[in-house]
Every structure is written in C-alpha cells, then in structure tokens.
C-alpha cells in the first residue's frame, strides 16, 4: 500500500479542499494563532502561524506521520540500522555529535569511540596550526588555509565559517581561510596570485577522494607549490597538505602523509559531514571549543527530535508542513531567506541537503512514485532578495513557500548605535515581508479600487525561524533541524534520502566526452546538439 492510498492521506486531501478557500488574512484574524502555532526548543522559536494550516491540519499531518511509521524510522536512524538501503549503510551523522561517554555499536564496534578519537586528532592539528608550530617548507608558521572540496566537502564548512566568523572561542592565531570548489579552477586561479606558498596549507576534503573536481584543484595547488618552492614533493606533502576522507588508501596514493590524514566513515553522507573532520576549517576559523559548541547545539536538536511528541517536535512539524504545501496545496517552490548576511551560504547548503536527499522519483525499493516529492529550493540573503526576486513572490503567478531566518539579538554587546539600528531595520523588513506575503494588500483604498499592478494577493505561506542569537550552539541546532526535516519528509515520501545516484551518469558521460574534446575529434555517436557544440568549440580553439 502506498501512502497516497492511506486514510490519513485521504483525510488530508479532503481537509485541503476546505483550506484552499481560507486566505491567510482571514486565518490571521485569530488572536491565539501565534500562541498555538509557534513552537520553541533551546535558542530557536519557529512560527508556523503564517502557514496555511489550522489545528486540524497539524492533527491530520501527525496521523500521516504515524501511518508512515515516522517514530519507527527515527529509532532506526539513531540506532544505526542500514537505512541507506541502496548502499547498505546506516546514516549516522547524529553519532558525530553524540556525547563522549555513550556507546553505539555498528558491526560489533563502538563507533562513538572512533568519533572521539578523531575529534582528538583534529584538535591536535588545530592546536599545532593555531600555536604556529605547523610550519611550511621554509620554516614559517602557516597563516592561510585553503579548503579544496566540493558539494558536501565544501558547502557545510564554507557556510559555517561565514556564519560563525564573529564567534571565535579560544581560537588562537587568526587564520585566513579560503574555499575552492569549482572544477574549472577559476577560484584557485583568482587566489593563488595573492597567496604566500611558504605559509599556505591546503586541506583536500573528499569523502571518496576520487572526485575529479577536487583532485584537479589539488593537483594545480601542488604544482603551484612545487614551482614556487623548488622543494620536493615529500616536503610539500608533509608541510602543505592535509587530507580528509573516508578512503585512506586513496589519500595515501595521492601523497597525503599518514600523520596528515583525518578520516571519517562511509556511514556519514557527504552532505551530512560537516560535523566530522570535514569541519576542520570551521575549527580552524572559530576554535575547537566553538566547534564543540556547534556539535552540542546539533546534539540538543537530536535529543529533541528523538524524544519530543510528534505534535511539538520542531523537525517533524517543519517536515510535515512542507509535505502539506507540496502534496496538498500544490506548492513546488521553496525560498530560503536569511535576514543575516552571515548566513549568505545557507541557501546553497540547503539546496544540496534537500534536493540531493529528496530529489527522487522512486521509492526505497525502486518503484516509481505517483506523487510529488522535493520542491525546487533557492534563496538569497532576504534584504538583498527584496531588491531582486521578491517581485515574483508578491505578484507573480507561482505559489512559493518561504523560510525567513533571523536572530533577535545581534549587536547588543557592542556600543555601535549605528549597527544596532541596522539590525532593527533588518528585523522590521523581515517581519514586514512575511506579513505582506501572508495578508497581501487592500483591493480598495479611500473607496477607490487599487489598480491591479499595485495589488498584492498575499496568501503565500511562510515559516519564521527566530534564533535568540547566532552562536555556534544555535547554528548547530538550526542545521540539525533542517537535516531532520529532510529525513521526516523522506519517510512520508518513502524515499531513501541518503544516496544520490542521479549524479553518477553525468560523471561517466563527461569522461566519455573528454577524449573527443582533447583530441579535437568530433564523434558522431553523440546527439546532434553535443556533436555540433563540440565542432564549434574545436573551430574556436583552432583560431
Ligand atoms: O557528486 C555528488 C557528490 O557525491 C556529493 O554527494 C558529494 O557531497 C560531492 O559529490 C563530493 O564528493 P566527495 O566528498 O567524495 O569528493
């Protein structure tokens, strides 16, 4: 039986018919709405009162979650059952933030012990770099870090380093931290000219250590060091390269020195890996204490997800309301709108987390689904997006669900009045936008009809995620919240959220195109478009 033939799905469909007729401007006339539809845990309050729901919707959605055995799936996730069935693995990112004294057996082995051992190794490396003991080929202390990675080996640490840049906790010497991901080498080419090879350390991050994007950038970086230093590869590898991977053999064959290797495991998905050694740039940027605070924030959300009743459980509600929007209100676009410049990379991070996890059209056993799954996600720092794509949110033809993310406190500890008022301005804009999206504008003003081009139809649902303050702890909670939200939705949609087979064919196809491109041979086995484009590229290259 599929979820769509369950009675809880049918009930929600009937309920949606009724709710289609209620506009948010009417729903928001209810004074008690905020009280009944906002929920808090730790430093995070989530307001669902601008969603097109009522108490019945939540009740029916919780029934749907029970029908899909969400509580059972949560237990299986945390217990380390091999729920990533297509790869026969558990998905144990939660173990990375588990308390040191607990234990969790996977294959007869306590993995919490491994996690702790790795954290200690990571801490030693951080100490050596922060104290200036880690020196480059010329004997000078390292002052610049370049993380080379892509996807899950880039987006998490990149986002966190930006989000937490002001939150240094016992972070030792200040280091410049750069991120390089793009296959075409453009980011690397941009920064190499301004870097000092003698004081630059590269972190090559790749779960598989086979990703061509990352290995190409690492190769270019090593060549740059070789040319600039004139020293041999053994010294370059020992002084200037750290590797982070679940594949130590590949790290070794690339040349990463044994002591410079940090490992994680195949039971951590790439896009769930910023809590592992992949988070080394975060620890270098904000200090190991800050990194541990971030883990604690995530752990606190894990505990909440495990133990809170479904109808008060933040990730459960966030996930279920997303399902409501997609499957019952027919909304297939989702905008991520942080009102905080530090969260500039959150949209890109969530694009991978959500769309690589749940962007699927077959169930866990490979059968086609007859219902919609992951919506299209995109986003931008909210105030900037106000001057860009909000026009479509307010007056376009697409229904879009929005997440507004903002902190209540920002510059309280400074005496900079001007910055404080900028924060107030930001809060005012955040609240104004979600309010207009919900209630729209009047169709009449002073007894005159408002012209169509000035009308705002409203009824665009949004959730506001209000952090007390952006700290390593609250940030860890926020990201774990989204991870679990994605899991909740995968359970309802009967999807395996931990594989990503849809990215494989592109890699094979690119390999088969390399030779004809390099040898300027146009191979007619390709389709006419690919063939024509190759011919044009060759003509341009011959000029
Ligand atoms: O191609 C997709 C992907 O496998 C992502 O899932 C992953 O985060 C990224 O590539 C990078 O992979 P790796 O860490 O193995 O280099």
Coordinates of C-alpha atoms and ligand atoms in Angstrom, one line a residue:
X1 CA 0.0 0.0 0.0
X2 CA 1.4 3.4 -0.9
X3 CA 1.0 6.4 1.4
X4 CA -1.5 8.0 -1.0
X5 CA -4.0 5.2 -0.5
X6 CA -3.9 5.5 3.3
X7 CA -6.9 7.0 5.0
X8 CA -4.7 9.7 6.6
X9 CA -3.7 10.9 3.1
X10 CA -7.4 10.9 2.0
X11 CA -8.3 12.9 5.1
X12 CA -5.7 15.5 4.3
X13 CA -6.9 15.7 0.8
X14 CA -10.4 16.4 2.0
X15 CA -9.1 18.9 4.5
X16 CA -7.1 20.7 1.8
X17 CA -10.3 21.2 -0.2
X18 CA -11.6 23.2 2.7
X19 CA -8.4 25.1 3.4
X20 CA -8.0 26.1 -0.2
X21 CA -10.8 28.6 0.4
X22 CA -9.2 30.2 3.5
X23 CA -6.9 33.1 2.9
X24 CA -4.1 33.8 5.4
X25 CA -5.5 37.3 6.0
X26 CA -8.6 35.6 7.5
X27 CA -6.7 32.9 9.4
X28 CA -4.5 35.6 11.0
X29 CA -7.6 37.3 12.4
X30 CA -7.4 34.7 15.2
X31 CA -5.6 36.3 18.1
X32 CA -4.5 33.0 19.5
X33 CA -2.8 31.8 16.3
X34 CA 0.7 32.7 17.2
X35 CA 0.4 31.1 20.6
X36 CA -1.0 27.8 19.2
X37 CA 1.2 27.6 16.1
X38 CA 4.6 28.6 17.3
X39 CA 7.0 26.2 19.0
X40 CA 10.4 26.6 20.7
X41 CA 13.3 24.5 21.6
X42 CA 16.5 25.9 23.1
X43 CA 17.6 29.1 21.3
X44 CA 15.1 28.6 18.4
X45 CA 11.5 29.6 18.0
X46 CA 9.6 28.6 15.0
X47 CA 6.4 30.4 14.0
X48 CA 4.1 28.4 11.7
X49 CA 1.2 30.8 12.1
X50 CA 1.8 32.2 8.6
X51 CA 1.3 28.8 7.1
X52 CA -2.0 27.9 5.5
X53 CA -2.8 25.5 8.3
X54 CA -5.0 25.2 11.4
X55 CA -5.1 22.9 14.4
X56 CA -6.9 20.2 12.3
X57 CA -4.1 20.3 9.7
X58 CA -1.5 19.5 12.3
X59 CA -3.6 16.8 13.8
X60 CA -4.1 15.1 10.4
X61 CA -0.4 15.5 9.5
X62 CA 0.6 13.9 12.7
X63 CA -1.7 11.0 11.8
X64 CA 0.0 10.8 8.4
X65 CA 3.4 10.6 10.2
X66 CA 2.1 7.7 12.3
X67 CA 0.8 5.9 9.2
X68 CA 4.3 6.2 7.7
X69 CA 5.8 4.9 10.9
X70 CA 7.9 8.0 11.5
X71 CA 8.6 7.1 15.1
X72 CA 10.0 3.7 14.0
X73 CA 12.1 5.3 11.3
X74 CA 13.5 7.9 13.8
X75 CA 14.6 5.0 16.0
X76 CA 16.1 3.1 13.1
X77 CA 18.1 6.3 12.1
X78 CA 19.6 6.8 15.5
X79 CA 20.2 3.1 16.1
X80 CA 22.4 2.8 13.1
X81 CA 20.1 0.4 11.1
X82 CA 21.3 0.2 7.4
X83 CA 18.5 2.5 6.2
X84 CA 20.6 3.7 3.2
X85 CA 19.4 0.6 1.5
X86 CA 20.9 1.2 -2.0
X87 CA 24.3 1.4 -0.4
X88 CA 23.6 -1.0 2.5
X89 CA 24.8 1.5 5.1
X90 CA 23.5 3.3 8.2
X91 CA 23.3 7.1 8.2
X92 CA 24.9 8.1 11.5
X93 CA 25.6 11.8 11.3
X94 CA 23.9 12.0 14.7
X95 CA 26.7 9.9 16.2
X96 CA 29.2 12.7 15.3
X97 CA 27.6 14.9 17.9
X98 CA 26.8 12.2 20.5
X99 CA 28.1 12.6 24.0
X100 CA 31.6 11.1 24.5
X101 CA 30.6 8.7 27.3
X102 CA 27.8 6.9 25.3
X103 CA 28.3 4.0 23.0
X104 CA 26.8 2.8 19.8
X105 CA 27.7 -0.5 18.2
X106 CA 27.9 -0.7 14.4
X107 CA 29.1 -4.1 13.1
X108 CA 30.1 -5.0 16.7
X109 CA 32.2 -1.9 17.1
X110 CA 31.7 1.2 19.3
X111 CA 31.7 4.0 16.8
X112 CA 31.4 6.7 19.4
X113 CA 34.9 5.8 20.5
X114 CA 36.1 6.3 16.9
X115 CA 34.4 9.6 16.7
X116 CA 36.0 10.8 19.9
X117 CA 39.5 9.6 18.8
X118 CA 39.1 11.5 15.5
X119 CA 38.0 14.6 17.3
X120 CA 41.1 14.5 19.5
X121 CA 43.3 14.0 16.4
X122 CA 41.6 17.0 14.8
X123 CA 42.1 19.0 18.0
X124 CA 45.8 18.3 18.0
X125 CA 46.1 19.5 14.4
X126 CA 44.1 22.7 15.2
X127 CA 46.4 23.3 18.2
X128 CA 49.6 22.9 16.1
X129 CA 48.3 25.3 13.5
X130 CA 46.9 27.9 15.9
X131 CA 50.1 27.9 18.0
X132 CA 52.3 28.4 15.0
X133 CA 54.0 25.1 15.4
X134 CA 52.8 23.8 12.0
X135 CA 55.4 25.3 9.6
X136 CA 55.7 25.5 5.9
X137 CA 58.7 24.3 3.8
X138 CA 60.7 27.5 4.7
X139 CA 60.1 27.1 8.4
X140 CA 57.5 29.8 8.7
X141 CA 54.2 29.3 10.6
X142 CA 51.1 28.7 8.5
X143 CA 48.8 31.7 8.3
X144 CA 46.5 30.8 5.4
X145 CA 44.2 27.8 4.9
X146 CA 42.7 26.8 1.5
X147 CA 39.9 24.1 1.7
X148 CA 39.7 22.2 -1.6
X149 CA 36.4 20.2 -1.8
X150 CA 33.0 20.3 -3.5
X151 CA 29.4 19.5 -2.5
X152 CA 29.3 18.1 1.0
X153 CA 33.0 18.5 1.3
X154 CA 32.7 22.3 0.8
X155 CA 29.3 23.7 1.4
X156 CA 28.9 22.9 5.1
X157 CA 32.3 24.3 6.3
X158 CA 32.0 27.2 3.8
X159 CA 28.6 28.2 5.2
X160 CA 29.7 27.7 8.9
X161 CA 32.9 29.7 8.5
X162 CA 30.9 32.6 7.2
X163 CA 28.0 32.2 9.7
X164 CA 30.3 32.0 12.7
X165 CA 33.1 34.3 11.7
X166 CA 32.4 36.6 14.7
X167 CA 32.1 33.7 17.2
X168 CA 35.7 32.8 17.9
X169 CA 36.1 30.8 21.1
X170 CA 39.8 30.4 22.2
X171 CA 40.6 30.3 18.5
X172 CA 44.3 31.1 18.8
X173 CA 46.0 33.0 15.9
X174 CA 43.8 34.4 13.3
X175 CA 44.0 32.5 10.0
X176 CA 42.8 33.4 6.6
X177 CA 40.5 30.7 5.3
X178 CA 39.6 30.3 1.7
X179 CA 37.3 27.8 -0.1
X180 CA 37.9 26.5 -3.5
X181 CA 35.4 24.2 -5.3
X182 CA 34.9 24.9 -8.9
X183 CA 36.2 22.3 -11.4
X184 CA 37.3 25.0 -13.9
X185 CA 40.0 26.2 -11.4
X186 CA 38.7 29.8 -11.5
X187 CA 38.6 30.2 -7.7
X188 CA 42.1 28.8 -7.3
X189 CA 43.4 30.9 -10.2
X190 CA 41.9 34.0 -8.5
X191 CA 43.6 33.5 -5.2
X192 CA 46.9 31.8 -5.9
X193 CA 48.5 35.1 -7.1
X194 CA 47.9 36.7 -3.7
X195 CA 48.9 33.7 -1.5
X196 CA 52.3 33.1 0.0
X197 CA 53.3 29.5 -0.8
X198 CA 55.5 29.3 2.3
X199 CA 52.7 29.9 4.7
X200 CA 49.7 28.3 2.9
X201 CA 48.2 25.0 3.9
X202 CA 45.8 23.1 1.7
X203 CA 43.1 20.8 3.1
X204 CA 42.0 18.3 0.4
X205 CA 38.5 17.3 1.5
X206 CA 36.7 14.4 -0.3
X207 CA 34.8 11.6 1.2
X208 CA 35.6 9.4 -1.8
X209 CA 39.0 11.0 -2.7
X210 CA 38.1 10.3 -6.3
X211 CA 36.1 13.4 -7.2
X212 CA 37.7 14.9 -10.3
X213 CA 36.8 18.5 -9.4
X214 CA 38.7 18.3 -6.1
X215 CA 41.6 16.2 -7.4
X216 CA 42.1 18.7 -10.3
X217 CA 42.2 21.6 -8.0
X218 CA 44.6 19.8 -5.6
X219 CA 46.8 18.9 -8.5
X220 CA 47.0 22.5 -9.6
X221 CA 47.7 23.6 -6.0
X222 CA 50.6 21.1 -5.6
X223 CA 52.1 22.2 -8.9
X224 CA 52.0 25.8 -7.8
X225 CA 53.8 24.9 -4.6
X226 CA 56.3 22.8 -6.4
X227 CA 57.1 25.7 -8.9
X228 CA 57.2 28.3 -6.2
X229 CA 59.3 26.4 -3.6
X230 CA 61.7 24.3 -5.6
X231 CA 61.5 21.6 -2.8
X232 CA 60.5 18.0 -3.4
X233 CA 57.0 16.5 -3.1
X234 CA 57.7 14.7 0.2
X235 CA 58.3 18.1 1.9
X236 CA 55.4 19.7 0.1
X237 CA 53.0 17.0 1.0
X238 CA 54.1 16.9 4.7
X239 CA 54.1 20.7 5.2
X240 CA 51.3 21.8 3.0
X241 CA 48.6 19.2 2.6
X242 CA 46.1 17.7 4.9
X243 CA 43.7 15.1 3.6
X244 CA 40.2 14.4 4.9
X245 CA 38.4 11.3 3.5
X246 CA 36.6 8.0 4.2
X247 CA 39.2 6.5 1.8
X248 CA 42.6 6.5 3.4
X249 CA 44.2 4.3 0.7
X250 CA 43.4 6.9 -1.9
X251 CA 44.7 9.7 0.3
X252 CA 48.0 7.8 0.7
X253 CA 48.3 7.1 -3.0
X254 CA 47.8 10.8 -3.8
X255 CA 50.7 11.5 -1.4
X256 CA 49.0 12.8 1.8
X257 CA 51.4 11.9 4.7
X258 CA 49.9 9.4 7.2
X259 CA 50.0 12.0 10.1
X260 CA 48.2 14.5 7.9
X261 CA 45.2 12.2 7.2
X262 CA 41.9 12.7 9.0
X263 CA 39.3 10.0 8.5
X264 CA 35.6 9.7 8.5
X265 CA 33.4 6.8 7.6
X266 CA 31.1 5.6 4.8
X267 CA 28.2 5.8 7.3
X268 CA 28.4 9.6 7.1
X269 CA 26.7 11.0 3.9
X270 CA 28.8 13.7 2.2
X271 CA 26.1 16.4 2.7
X272 CA 25.8 15.4 6.4
X273 CA 29.5 15.5 7.1
X274 CA 30.3 19.0 8.4
X275 CA 30.2 17.6 11.9
X276 CA 33.1 15.2 11.1
X277 CA 36.7 16.0 10.3
X278 CA 35.3 17.7 7.2
X279 CA 34.6 20.5 9.7
X280 CA 38.3 21.1 10.2
X281 CA 38.2 24.6 8.5
X282 CA 35.4 25.6 11.0
X283 CA 37.5 24.5 14.0
X284 CA 40.5 26.4 12.5
X285 CA 38.3 29.5 12.0
X286 CA 36.4 29.6 15.3
X287 CA 38.5 27.3 17.5
X288 CA 37.9 23.8 18.7
X289 CA 35.8 25.0 21.6
X290 CA 33.5 26.8 19.2
X291 CA 33.3 23.6 17.0
X292 CA 32.3 21.5 20.0
X293 CA 29.6 24.1 20.9
X294 CA 28.3 23.7 17.4
X295 CA 28.2 19.9 17.9
X296 CA 26.4 20.4 21.2
X297 CA 23.7 22.6 19.6
X298 CA 23.1 19.8 17.0
X299 CA 23.0 17.2 19.7
X300 CA 20.4 19.1 21.6
X301 CA 18.2 19.2 18.4
X302 CA 18.9 15.4 18.0
X303 CA 17.6 14.8 21.5
X304 CA 14.5 16.9 20.9
X305 CA 13.8 15.1 17.6
X306 CA 14.2 11.7 19.4
X307 CA 12.0 12.5 22.4
X308 CA 9.5 15.3 21.8
X309 CA 6.0 14.3 21.0
X310 CA 5.3 14.5 17.2
X311 CA 2.9 17.4 17.6
X312 CA 5.5 19.5 19.4
X313 CA 8.6 18.2 17.6
X314 CA 10.2 21.0 15.5
X315 CA 11.8 19.0 12.7
X316 CA 8.7 16.8 12.5
X317 CA 6.4 19.9 12.2
X318 CA 8.8 21.6 9.7
X319 CA 8.9 18.5 7.5
X320 CA 5.2 17.7 7.7
X321 CA 4.2 21.3 6.9
X322 CA 6.5 21.1 3.9
X323 CA 4.7 17.9 2.8
X324 CA 1.3 19.7 3.3
X325 CA 2.4 22.5 1.0
X326 CA 3.8 20.2 -1.7
X327 CA 1.3 17.4 -1.8
X328 CA -1.9 19.1 -0.6
X329 CA -1.6 22.8 -1.5
X330 CA 0.3 22.1 -4.8
X331 CA 3.3 24.4 -4.0
X332 CA 6.5 23.3 -5.6
X333 CA 8.9 26.2 -4.9
X334 CA 10.7 27.0 -1.7
X335 CA 12.6 30.1 -1.0
X336 CA 15.2 30.3 1.8
X337 CA 15.6 33.8 3.1
X338 CA 18.1 34.5 5.9
X339 CA 17.9 38.1 7.2
X340 CA 21.5 38.0 8.2
X341 CA 24.4 38.5 5.9
X342 CA 26.4 35.9 7.8
X343 CA 24.0 33.2 6.6
X344 CA 24.7 34.0 2.9
X345 CA 25.7 30.5 2.1
X346 CA 22.8 28.8 3.9
X347 CA 20.6 28.7 0.7
X348 CA 23.3 26.8 -1.3
X349 CA 23.8 24.4 1.6
X350 CA 20.1 23.6 1.9
X351 CA 19.8 23.3 -1.9
X352 CA 22.2 20.3 -1.7
X353 CA 20.8 19.0 1.6
X354 CA 17.2 18.9 0.5
X355 CA 17.4 18.4 -3.3
X356 CA 20.2 15.8 -3.3
X357 CA 18.5 13.9 -0.5
X358 CA 14.8 14.0 -1.6
X359 CA 15.0 15.0 -5.3
X360 CA 13.9 11.5 -6.2
X361 CA 11.0 9.8 -8.0
X362 CA 11.3 6.2 -6.9
X363 CA 10.6 4.7 -3.5
X364 CA 13.0 2.7 -1.3
X365 CA 12.5 -0.4 -3.5
X366 CA 12.9 1.4 -6.8
X367 CA 9.2 1.8 -7.8
X368 CA 8.0 4.9 -9.4
X369 CA 6.1 7.3 -7.2
X370 CA 2.8 8.8 -8.2
X371 CA 3.1 11.9 -6.0
X372 CA 5.4 14.9 -5.9
X373 CA 8.5 15.0 -3.7
X374 CA 11.2 17.6 -3.0
X375 CA 10.3 21.1 -4.2
X376 CA 12.7 23.4 -6.0
X377 CA 14.7 25.3 -3.4
X378 CA 16.6 28.5 -3.9
X379 CA 17.4 31.6 -1.8
X380 CA 19.4 34.6 -1.0
X381 CA 20.0 37.0 1.9
X382 CA 16.5 38.3 2.4
X383 CA 17.1 42.1 2.2
X384 CA 19.1 41.6 -1.0
X385 CA 16.5 39.4 -2.5
X386 CA 13.9 42.1 -1.7
X387 CA 15.6 44.1 -4.5
X388 CA 15.7 41.1 -6.8
X389 CA 13.2 38.3 -6.9
X390 CA 10.6 39.3 -4.3
X391 CA 8.6 40.9 -7.1
X392 CA 7.7 37.3 -8.1
X393 CA 6.9 36.3 -4.5
X394 CA 4.5 39.2 -4.2
X395 CA 2.9 39.5 -7.6
X396 CA 4.0 36.5 -9.7
X397 CA 1.9 33.5 -10.7
X398 CA 3.8 31.0 -8.7
X399 CA 2.9 29.9 -5.2
X400 CA 6.1 29.8 -3.1
X401 CA 6.7 28.7 0.5
X402 CA 9.3 30.8 2.2
X403 CA 11.6 30.3 5.3
X404 CA 12.5 33.6 7.0
X405 CA 15.5 33.1 9.3
X406 CA 16.7 35.9 11.6
X407 CA 18.2 36.4 15.1
X408 CA 16.5 38.5 17.8
X409 CA 19.9 39.8 19.2
X410 CA 22.8 40.9 17.1
X411 CA 24.9 43.9 18.1
X412 CA 23.8 44.1 21.8
X413 CA 27.4 43.6 23.1
X414 CA 28.8 46.5 21.0
X415 CA 28.1 50.1 21.7
X416 CA 27.8 50.8 18.0
X417 CA 24.4 52.5 17.8
X418 CA 24.5 52.7 14.0
X419 CA 24.9 48.9 13.6
X420 CA 22.3 48.3 16.2
X421 CA 19.8 50.4 14.3
X422 CA 20.7 48.4 11.1
X423 CA 19.7 45.3 12.9
X424 CA 16.4 46.8 13.9
X425 CA 15.9 47.8 10.3
X426 CA 16.6 44.3 9.2
X427 CA 14.1 42.8 11.7
X428 CA 11.5 45.3 10.5
X429 CA 12.0 44.3 6.9
X430 CA 11.8 40.6 7.8
X431 CA 8.6 40.9 9.7
X432 CA 7.1 43.3 7.0
X433 CA 7.8 40.9 4.2
X434 CA 6.3 37.8 5.8
X435 CA 3.3 39.9 6.8
X436 CA 2.7 41.2 3.3
X437 CA 3.2 37.8 1.8
X438 CA 0.6 36.4 4.1
X439 CA -2.1 39.1 4.1
X440 CA -1.5 40.9 0.9
X441 CA -2.9 44.4 0.3
X442 CA -6.3 46.0 0.2
X443 CA -8.1 46.0 -3.1
X444 CA -9.8 49.3 -2.3
X445 CA -8.3 52.5 -0.8
X446 CA -10.3 55.6 0.0
X447 CA -13.3 54.0 -1.7
X448 CA -11.3 53.7 -4.9
X449 CA -10.2 50.4 -6.4
X450 CA -6.5 49.8 -6.2
X451 CA -5.1 49.3 -9.7
X452 CA -4.1 45.7 -10.4
X453 CA -0.4 46.5 -10.7
X454 CA -0.4 47.8 -7.1
X455 CA -2.2 44.9 -5.6
X456 CA -0.5 42.2 -3.6
X457 CA -2.5 38.9 -3.5
X458 CA -0.9 37.5 -0.3
X459 CA -1.6 34.0 0.8
X460 CA 2.0 32.9 0.3
X461 CA 2.8 30.7 3.2
X462 CA 6.0 31.2 5.2
X463 CA 7.7 30.0 8.4
X464 CA 9.8 32.3 10.5
X465 CA 12.7 30.7 12.3
X466 CA 13.8 33.1 15.0
X467 CA 17.2 32.4 16.8
X468 CA 17.8 34.2 20.1
X469 CA 21.3 34.9 18.7
X470 CA 23.5 33.4 16.0
X471 CA 26.1 31.4 18.0
X472 CA 27.9 28.1 17.3
X473 CA 25.3 26.4 19.5
X474 CA 22.2 27.9 17.9
X475 CA 23.7 27.4 14.4
X476 CA 24.3 23.7 15.1
X477 CA 20.7 23.4 16.3
X478 CA 19.4 25.1 13.1
X479 CA 21.3 22.9 10.7
X480 CA 20.4 19.7 12.6
X481 CA 16.8 20.9 12.5
X482 CA 16.9 21.0 8.7
X483 CA 18.7 17.6 8.4
X484 CA 15.9 16.0 10.4
X485 CA 13.2 17.9 8.5
X486 CA 14.6 16.3 5.3
X487 CA 14.5 12.9 7.0
X488 CA 10.9 13.4 8.1
X489 CA 9.9 14.2 4.5
X490 CA 11.8 11.2 3.1
X491 CA 9.8 9.0 5.4
X492 CA 6.5 10.3 4.3
X493 CA 7.6 10.1 0.7
X494 CA 9.1 6.6 1.2
X495 CA 12.4 7.8 -0.2
X496 CA 16.0 6.8 0.7
X497 CA 17.4 10.3 1.4
X498 CA 21.0 9.1 1.8
X499 CA 22.0 8.1 -1.7
X500 CA 22.4 10.3 -4.9
X501 CA 22.5 8.0 -7.9
X502 CA 21.2 10.9 -10.0
X503 CA 24.7 12.5 -10.1
X504 CA 26.5 9.4 -11.4
X505 CA 25.6 9.4 -15.1
X506 CA 26.9 12.9 -15.6
X507 CA 30.3 11.9 -14.3
X508 CA 30.6 8.9 -16.7
X509 CA 29.3 10.9 -19.7
X510 CA 31.8 13.7 -19.0
X511 CA 34.6 11.1 -19.1
X512 CA 33.4 9.8 -22.4
X513 CA 33.4 13.3 -23.8
X514 CA 36.9 14.1 -22.6
X515 CA 38.9 12.3 -25.3
X516 CA 36.9 13.6 -28.3
X517 CA 37.3 17.1 -26.8
X518 CA 41.0 16.8 -26.1
X519 CA 41.9 15.2 -29.5
X520 CA 39.6 17.6 -31.3
X521 CA 37.8 14.6 -32.8
X522 CA 34.1 15.1 -33.3
X523 CA 32.4 11.8 -32.5
X524 CA 29.1 11.4 -34.3
X525 CA 28.0 8.8 -31.8
X526 CA 26.7 11.8 -29.8
X527 CA 23.4 13.5 -30.4
X528 CA 23.4 16.4 -33.0
X529 CA 23.5 19.1 -30.3
X530 CA 26.5 17.7 -28.5
X531 CA 28.2 17.0 -31.8
X532 CA 27.5 20.5 -33.1
X533 CA 28.7 22.2 -29.9
X534 CA 32.0 20.1 -30.0
X535 CA 32.6 21.1 -33.6
X536 CA 32.1 24.8 -32.8
X537 CA 34.4 24.5 -29.7
X538 CA 37.1 22.9 -31.9
X539 CA 36.7 25.6 -34.6
X540 CA 37.1 28.3 -31.9
X541 CA 40.2 26.6 -30.4
X542 CA 41.9 26.4 -33.8
X543 CA 41.6 30.2 -34.4
Ligands
LIG1 O1 28.6 14.2 -7.0 C1 27.8 14.4 -5.8 C2 28.7 14.1 -4.6 O2 29.0 12.8 -4.5 C3 28.1 14.7 -3.3 O3 27.1 13.8 -2.8 C4 29.3 14.9 -2.5 O4 29.0 15.7 -1.4 C5 30.2 15.5 -3.5 O5 29.9 14.9 -4.7 C6 31.6 15.5 -3.2 O6 32.1 14.1 -3.0 P1 33.4 13.8 -2.3 O7 33.3 14.3 -0.9 O8 33.5 12.3 -2.4 O9 34.5 14.5 -3.1

